[in-house]
């Protein structure tokens, strides 16, 4: 397989894995939020029933969690092909 095609496949795998990880992370923090607060996570910051503090806390928790998941998955998918190439060269 050509190097260009291999890079393209790697990028596609990374994008799909990142999308899946972000989806799962968002679902997990929504469940945890609901169990901890007893309310659904705020989805509309302009809703008068959502306090500013609640909206900011949700934004911080969601942002940090989703970005962390994205970084971990991106690094894992980038590292995996490099490990595979190293094993192939040493064989």
Coordinates of C-alpha atoms in Angstrom, one line a residue, residues 13-23 69-70 73-74 77:
X13 CA -9.3 6.0 11.6
X14 CA -8.2 8.9 13.9
X15 CA -11.2 11.0 13.0
X16 CA -13.6 8.1 13.5
X17 CA -12.0 7.1 16.8
X18 CA -12.1 10.7 18.0
X19 CA -15.7 11.2 17.1
X20 CA -16.7 8.0 18.9
X21 CA -14.6 9.0 22.0
X22 CA -16.2 12.4 22.1
X23 CA -19.7 10.9 21.8
X69 CA -10.8 12.4 25.5
X70 CA -9.9 13.9 22.1
X73 CA -7.6 9.2 21.4
X74 CA -5.7 11.3 18.9
X77 CA -4.2 6.5 17.1

